[in-house]
Amino acid sequence: MSTVRRADRPGQGRPEGGRSSQESRPDAGSGISAKDVKALRDRTGAGMMDCKKALTEAQGDVEKAIEVLRVRQGKKIQDLGERAATEGTVQAYVHAGSKVGVLIEVDCNTDFVAKNEEFVTFARDLAMQIAASPSVRYVSRDDVPEPEREAEARIYEQEAADKPENVREKIVSGKLDSWLRTIVLLEQEMHNPKFEGKTVQQLRDELTASTGENVVIRRFVRFAIGQ
């Protein structure tokens, strides 16, 4: 059995043709929608939380948010504008024994970068990471279906039923966050020691900064015998 996960163009969201209500729903505390955060991330390559904080500080003004990010993160941030990630590479990894295999598509803006050794190596490293991470099912948190989140939250609510009411929400939120980190590729810490504990998101951001292009982990499929 295989699992296919993909992200929307030009960002890391859902497949083309379908957007969840969550993408356009503003955050209750800041008024910033997930769609706005994704759009800023696509333009700058910055992390989701950094983009949300910048937009909140800029009161939703995208250009001001980009300025905030550039002040805070310097050369790591570049305005990629509306450049679509229509080039890229597909890489494969088959684990020793041929019991587990992975195909992954990673996209960028130009054919030049798509053939760049650093870019191709990044895609290969991700394929190896996925092969070693059977729990990973989605590229980003945006890809996790809301019904699946809600079902998981209900389990944690039942587990916390005997706890004081004033701490239940924090317990459920913490467990849900931990669960998401186990199933979302961008939040995985790389297993290979050479990456010194960096997450996939951090490596993607670094590659975006070094290439000056919109690096998008588009989709992946993990094959495992008997699953």
Coordinates of C-alpha atoms in Angstrom, one line a residue:
M1 CA 0.0 0.0 0.0
S2 CA 1.2 3.5 -0.7
T3 CA 0.5 6.9 0.7
V4 CA 0.5 10.0 -1.6
R5 CA 0.7 13.5 -0.2
R6 CA 0.9 16.6 -2.2
A7 CA 0.8 20.4 -1.7
D8 CA -0.9 23.1 -3.7
R9 CA 0.8 25.4 -6.1
P10 CA 2.6 27.7 -5.4
G11 CA 2.8 26.8 -1.7
Q12 CA 2.7 23.8 0.6
G13 CA -1.1 23.5 1.0
R14 CA -3.7 21.2 -0.4
P15 CA -4.0 19.7 -3.9
E16 CA -5.2 21.9 -6.7
G17 CA -9.0 22.0 -7.0
G18 CA -9.8 21.9 -3.3
R19 CA -9.3 24.4 -0.4
S20 CA -10.5 23.8 3.1
S21 CA -12.5 26.4 5.0
Q22 CA -9.6 26.5 7.4
E23 CA -7.3 28.1 4.8
S24 CA -9.5 31.2 4.6
R25 CA -10.6 31.2 8.2
P26 CA -8.9 34.0 10.2
D27 CA -7.1 33.3 13.4
A28 CA -9.4 34.2 16.3
G29 CA -6.7 36.1 18.1
S30 CA -5.0 38.0 15.3
G31 CA -7.4 38.2 12.4
I32 CA -4.7 36.7 10.1
S33 CA -5.9 33.8 7.9
A34 CA -4.0 30.7 7.2
K35 CA -4.2 31.6 3.5
D36 CA -2.5 34.9 4.1
V37 CA 0.3 33.2 6.1
K38 CA 0.8 30.7 3.3
A39 CA 1.0 33.4 0.7
L40 CA 3.7 35.3 2.7
R41 CA 5.7 32.1 3.2
D42 CA 5.5 31.4 -0.6
R43 CA 6.9 34.9 -1.3
T44 CA 9.7 34.8 1.3
G45 CA 10.5 31.2 2.2
A46 CA 10.2 32.1 5.9
G47 CA 8.7 29.7 8.4
M48 CA 4.9 29.6 9.0
M49 CA 5.1 31.0 12.6
D50 CA 7.5 33.8 11.6
C51 CA 5.1 34.8 8.8
K52 CA 2.2 34.8 11.1
K53 CA 4.0 37.0 13.6
A54 CA 5.2 39.4 10.9
L55 CA 1.7 39.7 9.5
T56 CA 0.2 40.3 13.0
E57 CA 2.8 43.0 13.7
A58 CA 2.1 44.6 10.3
Q59 CA -1.6 44.4 10.9
G60 CA -2.1 42.3 7.7
D61 CA 0.0 44.5 5.4
V62 CA 2.0 42.0 3.3
E63 CA 4.7 44.5 2.2
K64 CA 5.2 45.7 5.7
A65 CA 5.4 42.1 6.9
I66 CA 8.1 41.4 4.4
E67 CA 10.1 44.3 5.8
V68 CA 9.6 43.0 9.3
L69 CA 11.0 39.6 8.2
R70 CA 14.0 41.1 6.4
V71 CA 14.9 43.2 9.4
R72 CA 14.7 40.1 11.7
Q73 CA 16.2 37.5 9.4
G74 CA 18.3 39.6 7.0
K75 CA 19.7 37.8 3.9
K76 CA 17.8 34.7 4.7
I77 CA 14.6 36.4 3.4
Q78 CA 14.0 37.3 -0.2
D79 CA 10.8 38.5 -1.9
L80 CA 10.0 35.8 -4.4
G81 CA 6.9 37.6 -5.6
E82 CA 4.4 35.5 -7.6
R83 CA 7.0 33.3 -9.2
A84 CA 5.5 29.8 -9.6
A85 CA 7.5 26.7 -8.7
T86 CA 7.0 24.9 -12.1
E87 CA 10.4 23.3 -12.4
G88 CA 11.9 20.7 -10.1
T89 CA 13.0 17.1 -9.6
V90 CA 11.6 13.7 -8.7
Q91 CA 13.9 11.5 -6.7
A92 CA 13.6 7.9 -5.4
Y93 CA 15.0 5.9 -2.5
V94 CA 14.7 2.2 -1.9
H95 CA 15.9 1.0 1.4
A96 CA 18.2 -2.0 1.8
G97 CA 16.2 -5.2 1.4
S98 CA 13.8 -3.6 -1.0
K99 CA 11.0 -3.6 1.5
V100 CA 10.5 0.2 1.7
G101 CA 10.7 2.8 -1.1
V102 CA 9.9 6.5 -1.6
L103 CA 9.2 8.8 -4.5
I104 CA 9.3 12.6 -3.8
E105 CA 8.7 15.7 -6.0
V106 CA 10.4 18.9 -4.9
D107 CA 9.8 22.0 -7.1
C108 CA 11.5 25.3 -7.7
N109 CA 11.3 28.2 -10.2
T110 CA 14.0 27.4 -12.8
D111 CA 15.4 24.5 -14.6
F112 CA 18.9 25.7 -13.6
V113 CA 18.2 25.2 -9.9
A114 CA 16.3 22.0 -10.6
K115 CA 19.6 20.5 -11.9
N116 CA 21.7 22.0 -9.1
E117 CA 23.5 19.4 -7.0
E118 CA 22.5 21.0 -3.7
F119 CA 18.8 21.0 -4.7
V120 CA 18.8 17.4 -5.9
T121 CA 20.7 16.2 -2.8
F122 CA 18.0 17.9 -0.7
A123 CA 15.3 15.9 -2.4
R124 CA 17.2 12.7 -2.0
D125 CA 17.8 13.4 1.7
L126 CA 14.1 13.9 2.1
A127 CA 13.3 10.6 0.4
M128 CA 15.6 8.8 2.9
Q129 CA 14.0 10.7 5.8
I130 CA 10.5 9.6 4.7
A131 CA 11.6 6.0 4.3
A132 CA 12.8 6.0 7.9
S133 CA 9.6 7.8 9.2
P134 CA 6.6 5.6 8.7
S135 CA 4.4 8.0 10.7
V136 CA 4.8 10.8 8.3
R137 CA 1.8 11.3 6.1
Y138 CA 1.5 14.9 5.2
V139 CA 3.9 17.7 3.9
S140 CA 2.6 20.5 6.1
R141 CA 0.0 21.1 8.9
D142 CA -2.2 22.7 6.2
D143 CA -2.6 19.3 4.6
V144 CA -4.0 17.5 7.6
P145 CA -7.7 17.2 7.2
E146 CA -9.8 19.0 9.8
P147 CA -11.9 15.8 10.6
E148 CA -8.7 13.9 11.4
R149 CA -7.5 16.7 13.7
E150 CA -10.9 16.8 15.4
A151 CA -11.0 13.0 15.9
E152 CA -7.5 13.1 17.5
A153 CA -8.5 16.0 19.7
R154 CA -11.5 14.1 21.0
I155 CA -9.3 11.3 22.1
Y156 CA -7.1 13.7 24.1
E157 CA -10.1 15.4 25.6
Q158 CA -11.3 12.0 26.9
E159 CA -7.8 11.3 28.3
A160 CA -7.8 14.6 30.1
A161 CA -11.3 14.3 31.4
D162 CA -10.1 13.7 35.0
K163 CA -7.8 16.7 35.0
P164 CA -8.8 20.2 36.4
E165 CA -10.9 22.1 33.9
N166 CA -8.4 25.0 33.8
V167 CA -5.6 22.8 32.4
R168 CA -7.5 20.5 30.1
E169 CA -7.3 22.8 27.1
K170 CA -3.5 23.1 27.4
I171 CA -3.2 19.4 27.8
V172 CA -5.2 18.7 24.7
S173 CA -3.4 21.4 22.7
G174 CA 0.0 20.1 23.7
K175 CA -0.8 16.5 22.8
L176 CA -2.3 17.6 19.5
D177 CA 0.8 19.6 18.7
S178 CA 3.0 16.6 19.5
W179 CA 0.9 14.4 17.3
L180 CA 1.1 16.8 14.3
R181 CA 4.9 16.9 14.6
T182 CA 5.0 13.1 14.1
I183 CA 2.9 13.1 10.9
V184 CA 4.0 16.3 9.2
L185 CA 7.2 16.2 7.1
L186 CA 8.2 19.8 7.4
E187 CA 8.4 19.5 11.2
Q188 CA 10.5 16.3 11.3
E189 CA 14.0 16.5 12.7
M190 CA 16.4 15.0 10.2
H191 CA 17.6 11.6 11.3
N192 CA 21.1 12.0 9.7
P193 CA 23.5 13.4 12.3
K194 CA 25.1 15.6 9.7
F195 CA 22.1 17.9 9.9
E196 CA 22.6 18.5 13.6
G197 CA 18.9 18.2 14.6
K198 CA 17.6 20.6 12.0
T199 CA 14.1 20.2 10.8
V200 CA 13.0 19.7 7.2
Q201 CA 11.5 23.2 7.4
Q202 CA 14.8 24.7 8.4
L203 CA 16.6 22.9 5.6
R204 CA 14.0 24.1 3.1
D205 CA 14.3 27.7 4.3
E206 CA 18.1 27.5 4.0
L207 CA 17.8 26.1 0.4
T208 CA 15.4 28.9 -0.5
A209 CA 17.8 31.5 0.8
S210 CA 20.9 30.0 -1.0
T211 CA 19.1 29.5 -4.3
G212 CA 16.9 32.5 -4.2
E213 CA 14.0 30.4 -5.5
N214 CA 10.7 29.2 -4.1
V215 CA 11.5 25.6 -2.9
V216 CA 8.3 23.6 -2.6
I217 CA 8.0 20.0 -1.3
R218 CA 5.2 19.2 -3.6
R219 CA 4.2 15.6 -2.8
F220 CA 5.6 12.2 -1.8
V221 CA 4.6 8.5 -1.8
R222 CA 5.9 5.9 0.6
F223 CA 5.7 2.2 -0.3
A224 CA 6.1 -0.5 2.2
I225 CA 5.6 -4.2 1.7
G226 CA 2.6 -5.5 3.5
Q227 CA 1.2 -2.0 4.3

